[in-house]
XYZ file of C-alpha atoms in Angstrom:
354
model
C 9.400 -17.883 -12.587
C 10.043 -18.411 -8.797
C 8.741 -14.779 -6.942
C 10.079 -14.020 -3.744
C 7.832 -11.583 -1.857
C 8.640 -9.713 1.264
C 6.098 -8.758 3.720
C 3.787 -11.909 1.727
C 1.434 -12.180 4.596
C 0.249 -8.979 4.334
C -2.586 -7.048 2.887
C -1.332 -6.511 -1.234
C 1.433 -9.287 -0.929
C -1.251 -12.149 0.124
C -3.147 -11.119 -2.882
C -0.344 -11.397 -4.676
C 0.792 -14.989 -3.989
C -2.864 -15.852 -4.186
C -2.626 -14.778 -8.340
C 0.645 -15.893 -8.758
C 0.022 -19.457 -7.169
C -2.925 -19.994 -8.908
C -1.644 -19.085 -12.253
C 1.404 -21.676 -11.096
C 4.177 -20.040 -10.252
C 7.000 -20.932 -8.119
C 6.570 -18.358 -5.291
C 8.310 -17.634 -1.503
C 6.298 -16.250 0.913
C 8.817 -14.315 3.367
C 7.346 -12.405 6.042
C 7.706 -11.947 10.212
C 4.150 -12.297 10.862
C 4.301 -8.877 12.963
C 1.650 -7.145 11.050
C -1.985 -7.334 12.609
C -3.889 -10.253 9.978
C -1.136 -11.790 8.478
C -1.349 -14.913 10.372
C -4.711 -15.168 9.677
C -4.051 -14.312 5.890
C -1.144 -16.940 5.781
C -3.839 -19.731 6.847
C -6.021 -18.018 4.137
C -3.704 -18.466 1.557
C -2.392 -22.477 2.853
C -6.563 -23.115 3.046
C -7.224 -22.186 -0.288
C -3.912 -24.244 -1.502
C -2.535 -26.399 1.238
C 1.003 -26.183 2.899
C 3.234 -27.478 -0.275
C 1.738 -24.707 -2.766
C 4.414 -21.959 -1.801
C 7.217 -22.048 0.227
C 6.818 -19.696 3.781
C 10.008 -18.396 5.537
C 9.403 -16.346 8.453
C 12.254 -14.035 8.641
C 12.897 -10.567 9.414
C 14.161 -7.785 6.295
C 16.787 -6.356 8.661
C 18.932 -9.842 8.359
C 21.344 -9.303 5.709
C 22.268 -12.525 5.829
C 19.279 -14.075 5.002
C 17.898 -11.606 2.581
C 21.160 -12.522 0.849
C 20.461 -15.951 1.114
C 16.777 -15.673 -0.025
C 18.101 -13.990 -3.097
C 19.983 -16.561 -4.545
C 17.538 -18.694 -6.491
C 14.567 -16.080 -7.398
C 13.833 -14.348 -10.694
C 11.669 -12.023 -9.252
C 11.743 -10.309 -5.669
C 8.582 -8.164 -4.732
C 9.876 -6.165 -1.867
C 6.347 -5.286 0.370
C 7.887 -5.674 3.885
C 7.675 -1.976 5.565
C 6.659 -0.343 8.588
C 3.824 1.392 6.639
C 2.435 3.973 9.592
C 3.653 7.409 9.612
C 2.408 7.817 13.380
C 4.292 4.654 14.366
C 7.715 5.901 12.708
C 7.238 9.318 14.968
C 7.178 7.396 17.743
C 9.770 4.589 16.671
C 12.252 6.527 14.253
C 14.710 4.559 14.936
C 13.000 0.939 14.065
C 11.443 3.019 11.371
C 14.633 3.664 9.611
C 16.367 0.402 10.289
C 13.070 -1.771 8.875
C 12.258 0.784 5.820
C 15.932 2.165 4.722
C 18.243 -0.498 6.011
C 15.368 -3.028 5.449
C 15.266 -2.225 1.817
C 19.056 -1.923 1.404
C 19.278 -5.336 2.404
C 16.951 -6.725 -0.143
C 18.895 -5.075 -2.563
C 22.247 -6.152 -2.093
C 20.773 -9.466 -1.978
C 19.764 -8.835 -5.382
C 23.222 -7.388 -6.652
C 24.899 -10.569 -5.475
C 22.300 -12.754 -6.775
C 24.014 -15.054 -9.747
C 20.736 -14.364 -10.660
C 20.331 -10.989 -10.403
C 16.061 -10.575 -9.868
C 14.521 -8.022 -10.924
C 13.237 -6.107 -7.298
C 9.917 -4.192 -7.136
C 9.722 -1.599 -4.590
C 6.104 -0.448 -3.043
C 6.980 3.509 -2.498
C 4.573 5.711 -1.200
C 3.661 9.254 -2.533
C 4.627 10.274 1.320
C 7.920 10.713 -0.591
C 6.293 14.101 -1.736
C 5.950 15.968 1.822
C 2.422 17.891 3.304
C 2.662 19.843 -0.409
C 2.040 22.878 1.159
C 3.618 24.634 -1.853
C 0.842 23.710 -4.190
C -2.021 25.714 -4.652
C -5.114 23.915 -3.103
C -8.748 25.258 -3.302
C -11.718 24.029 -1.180
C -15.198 23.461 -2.577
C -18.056 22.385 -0.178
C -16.712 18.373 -0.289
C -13.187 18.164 -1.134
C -10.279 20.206 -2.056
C -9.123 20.102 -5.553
C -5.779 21.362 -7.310
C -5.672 24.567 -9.020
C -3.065 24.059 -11.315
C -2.947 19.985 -11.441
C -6.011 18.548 -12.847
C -4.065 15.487 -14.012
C -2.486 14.926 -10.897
C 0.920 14.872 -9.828
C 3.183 13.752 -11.991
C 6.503 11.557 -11.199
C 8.768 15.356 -12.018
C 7.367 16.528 -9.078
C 9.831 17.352 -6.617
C 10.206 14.981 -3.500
C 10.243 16.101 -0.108
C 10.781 13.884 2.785
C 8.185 14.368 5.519
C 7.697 12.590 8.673
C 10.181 9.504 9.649
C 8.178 7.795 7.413
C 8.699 9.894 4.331
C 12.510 9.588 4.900
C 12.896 6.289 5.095
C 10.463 5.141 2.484
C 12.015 8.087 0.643
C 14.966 6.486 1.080
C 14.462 3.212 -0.287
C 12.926 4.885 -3.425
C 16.402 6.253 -4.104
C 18.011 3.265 -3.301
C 16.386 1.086 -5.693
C 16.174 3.558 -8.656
C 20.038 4.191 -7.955
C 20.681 0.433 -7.691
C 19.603 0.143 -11.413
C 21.649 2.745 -12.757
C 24.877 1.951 -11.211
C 24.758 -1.786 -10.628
C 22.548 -2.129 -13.716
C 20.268 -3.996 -11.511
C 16.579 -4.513 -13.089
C 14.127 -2.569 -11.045
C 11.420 -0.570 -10.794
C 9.584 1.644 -7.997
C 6.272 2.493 -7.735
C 5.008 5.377 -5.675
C 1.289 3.768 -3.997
C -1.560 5.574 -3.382
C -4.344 4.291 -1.298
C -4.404 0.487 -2.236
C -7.852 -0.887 -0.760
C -9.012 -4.414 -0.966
C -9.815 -7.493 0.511
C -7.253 -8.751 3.152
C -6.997 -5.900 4.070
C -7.045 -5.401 8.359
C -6.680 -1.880 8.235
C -6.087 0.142 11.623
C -6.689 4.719 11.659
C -3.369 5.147 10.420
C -2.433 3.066 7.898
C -5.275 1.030 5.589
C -7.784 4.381 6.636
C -10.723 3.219 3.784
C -11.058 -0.422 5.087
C -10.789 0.638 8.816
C -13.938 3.084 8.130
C -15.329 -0.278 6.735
C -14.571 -2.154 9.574
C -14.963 -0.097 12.642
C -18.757 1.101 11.128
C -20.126 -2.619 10.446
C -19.188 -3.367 13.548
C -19.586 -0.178 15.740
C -16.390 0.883 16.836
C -15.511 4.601 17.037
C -14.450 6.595 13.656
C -11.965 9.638 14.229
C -11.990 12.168 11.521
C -8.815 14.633 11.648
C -9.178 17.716 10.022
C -12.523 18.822 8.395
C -13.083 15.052 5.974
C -12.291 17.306 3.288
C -8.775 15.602 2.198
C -8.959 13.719 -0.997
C -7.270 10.846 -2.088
C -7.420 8.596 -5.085
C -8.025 5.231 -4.368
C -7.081 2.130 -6.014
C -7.950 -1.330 -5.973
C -5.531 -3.828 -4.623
C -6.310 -6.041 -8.273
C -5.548 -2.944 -10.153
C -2.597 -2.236 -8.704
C -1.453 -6.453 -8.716
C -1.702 -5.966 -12.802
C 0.458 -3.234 -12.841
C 3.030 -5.384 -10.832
C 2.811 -8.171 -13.534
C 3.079 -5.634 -16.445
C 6.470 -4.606 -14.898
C 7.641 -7.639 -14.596
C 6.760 -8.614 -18.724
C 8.525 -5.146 -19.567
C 11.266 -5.371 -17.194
C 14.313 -4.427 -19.833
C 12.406 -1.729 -21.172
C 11.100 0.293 -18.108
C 13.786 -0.993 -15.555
C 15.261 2.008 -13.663
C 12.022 4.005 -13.716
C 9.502 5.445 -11.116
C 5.626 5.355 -11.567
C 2.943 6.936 -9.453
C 0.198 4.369 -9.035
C -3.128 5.502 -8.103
C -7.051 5.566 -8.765
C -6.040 8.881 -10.657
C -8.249 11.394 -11.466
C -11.596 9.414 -12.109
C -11.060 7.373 -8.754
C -10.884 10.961 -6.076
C -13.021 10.779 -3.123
C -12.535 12.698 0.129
C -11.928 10.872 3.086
C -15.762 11.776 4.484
C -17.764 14.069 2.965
C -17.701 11.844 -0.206
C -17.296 8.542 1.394
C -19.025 8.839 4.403
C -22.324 8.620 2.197
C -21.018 5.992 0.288
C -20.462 4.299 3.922
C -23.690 5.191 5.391
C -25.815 3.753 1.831
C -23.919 0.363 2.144
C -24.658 0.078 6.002
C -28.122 1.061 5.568
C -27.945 3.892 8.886
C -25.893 6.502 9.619
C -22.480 6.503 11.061
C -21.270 8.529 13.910
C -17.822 10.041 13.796
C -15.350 12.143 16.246
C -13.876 15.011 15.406
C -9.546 16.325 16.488
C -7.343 18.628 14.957
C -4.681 18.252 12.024
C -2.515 15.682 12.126
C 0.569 17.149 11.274
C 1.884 16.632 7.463
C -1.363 15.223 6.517
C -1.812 16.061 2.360
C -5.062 18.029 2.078
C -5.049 16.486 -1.018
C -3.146 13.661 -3.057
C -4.062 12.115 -6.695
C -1.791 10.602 -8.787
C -1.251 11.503 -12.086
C -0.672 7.824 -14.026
C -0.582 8.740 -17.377
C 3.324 7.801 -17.644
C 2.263 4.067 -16.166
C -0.580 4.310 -18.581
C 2.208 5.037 -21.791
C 4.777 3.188 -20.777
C 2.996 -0.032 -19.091
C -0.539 -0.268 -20.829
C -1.442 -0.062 -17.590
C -4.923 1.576 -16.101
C -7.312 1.003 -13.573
C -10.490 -0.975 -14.323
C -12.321 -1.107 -11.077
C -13.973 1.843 -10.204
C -14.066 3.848 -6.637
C -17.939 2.572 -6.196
C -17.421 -0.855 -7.064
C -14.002 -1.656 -5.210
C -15.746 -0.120 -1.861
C -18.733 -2.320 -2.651
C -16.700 -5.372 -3.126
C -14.527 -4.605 0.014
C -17.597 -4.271 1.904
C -18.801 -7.337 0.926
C -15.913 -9.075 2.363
C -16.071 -7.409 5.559
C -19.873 -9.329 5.832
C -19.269 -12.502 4.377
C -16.212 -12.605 6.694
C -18.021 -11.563 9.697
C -16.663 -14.231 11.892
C -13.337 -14.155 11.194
C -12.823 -10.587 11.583
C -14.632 -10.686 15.366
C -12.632 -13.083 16.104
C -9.957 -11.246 14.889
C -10.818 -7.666 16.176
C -12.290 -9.306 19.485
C -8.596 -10.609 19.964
C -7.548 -7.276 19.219
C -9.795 -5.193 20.308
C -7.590 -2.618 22.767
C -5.174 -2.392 19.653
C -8.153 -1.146 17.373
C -9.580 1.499 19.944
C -6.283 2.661 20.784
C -6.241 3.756 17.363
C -9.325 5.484 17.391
């Protein structure tokens, strides 16, 4: 099948192409090459399978035009392309809305006029749930935990748009779930939690598990908001790239719905006082942090309950929290040079983030 996938170059989209190039399909790499790493992960990808393997457009989401054009030929569109940081859409709103909302809108009408109408997954975020501040949260000596949700939360759980970011991610959600029930146009949204992974160039605010990675190995400054206590389930980027393809094979059976993807329940770690050791055993020394205040709408605590992706997709994960950190750090060594290079380049952009 020939895959178009926005936003290509980045961090889960490069690893997608990778897998779907080698298993040989016909893929489109579109992408605008604004994202810190994706240049260096579009050489990655031509390296490993020279220029003529995929085809690379570099091209902007908010062109209707072309994301009409791009449309026309594809079977399968993998819509990545976002402004992923919620501090960045506070700041920006306005190029927040018009990349995420009107960004997303665009893909989809090119998909409605499509003669051949591709099915389009959507990365959502479970940002589309708020701060949660109605939930009942308790706080043990590492983490918090949920009182009343030991499964996680489920898809039924209502959505409330917090942050630019929320909204306009939110809004794409709706979009493409709405798309399939009145244009009967095959999709399928997935709600992300926490993808980690190689390719990954993550920065404080976006990416937070790979930055820790980074910024320790090669000693620039870790800020912890809040008390390291929030927990999130994390989920390898391969885990996450199965679930994709398992949409895709089901597509006229589950098109229309909404899945939370996540580590789940047996892949929860709090952002320091669980990982930080993990960090510190891997590096061999301890790590120095800085402490600030709240962020504001930061979840004290997010897991995803899967068990409807589990039913309905045969889908979950099989790399666990220890091993996907160890395999990410891994990467971060035996790509040493590249990433100095890279962060060297970069290196105002990092610390401003820190």
């Amino acid at each position: 099948m020939h895959y178009l996938i926005t936003g290509g170059a980045g961090f889960i989209g490069s690893n997608y192409v990778h897998r779907l190039v080698q298993r040989g399909e016909q893929v489109t790499v579109f992408d605008n090459l604004s994202r810190r790493g994706a240049e260096a992960n579009l050489r990655w990808l031509q390296s490993e399978f020279g220029r003529d393997a995929f085809r690379f457009i570099r091209g902007d989401i908010r062109n209707a035009a072309l994301m009409t054009a791009m449309a026309i030929d594809v079977d399968v569109i993998v819509h990545l392309a976002a402004q992923v940081a919620v501090t960045t859409s506070v700041q920006h709103p306005r190029e927040d809305i018009e990349i995420n909302a009107m960004g997303t809108f665009n893909v989809l009408e090119g998909a409605r006029l499509s003669p051949n109408r591709p099915m389009v997954v959507y990365a959502s975020t479970n940002k589309v749930y708020g701060s949660m501040e109605g939930l009942i949260v308790e706080e043990t000596p590492s983490r918090y935990v949920y009182r009343d949700y030991a499964n996680g939360i489920p898809e039924s759980y209502p959505i409330d748009f917090h942050s630019p970011y929320g909204c306009s991610k939110g809004a794409g959600d709706q979009y493409v779930r709405d798309y399939a029930r009145i244009y009967d146009l095959p999709t399928v949204v997935f709600r992300q939690s926490c993808i980690y992974g190689p390719r990954q160039f993550g920065v404080e605010d976006q990416g937070w598990l790979a930055w820790f990675l980074i910024a320790a190995t090669f000693g620039y400054p870790i800020t912890i908001y809040g008390n390291g206590k929030q927990v999130r389930d994390v989920l390898y980027v391969a885990d996450l790239l199965d679930a994709y393809d398992k949409a895709v094979a089901q597509v006229d059976r589950i098109s229309g719905q909404i899945y939370n993807l996540g580590g789940g329940p047996e892949n929860q770690m709090s952002v320091w006082h669980e990982f930080g050791p993990t960090l510190e055993r891997l590096l061999g020394r301890p790590v120095p942090v800085n402490w600030d205040d709240w962020r504001p709408g930061d979840q004290r605590i997010f897991v995803a309950d899967i068990r409807r992706a589990e039913r309905d997709l045969g889908w979950r994960p099989r790399v666990g929290v220890e091993q996907g950190i160890e395999r990410l750090f891994h990467w971060v060594v035996e790509n040493e040079d590249m990433l100095r290079a890279y962060t060297g380049s970069q290196r105002s952009a990092f610390l401003k983030h820190s």
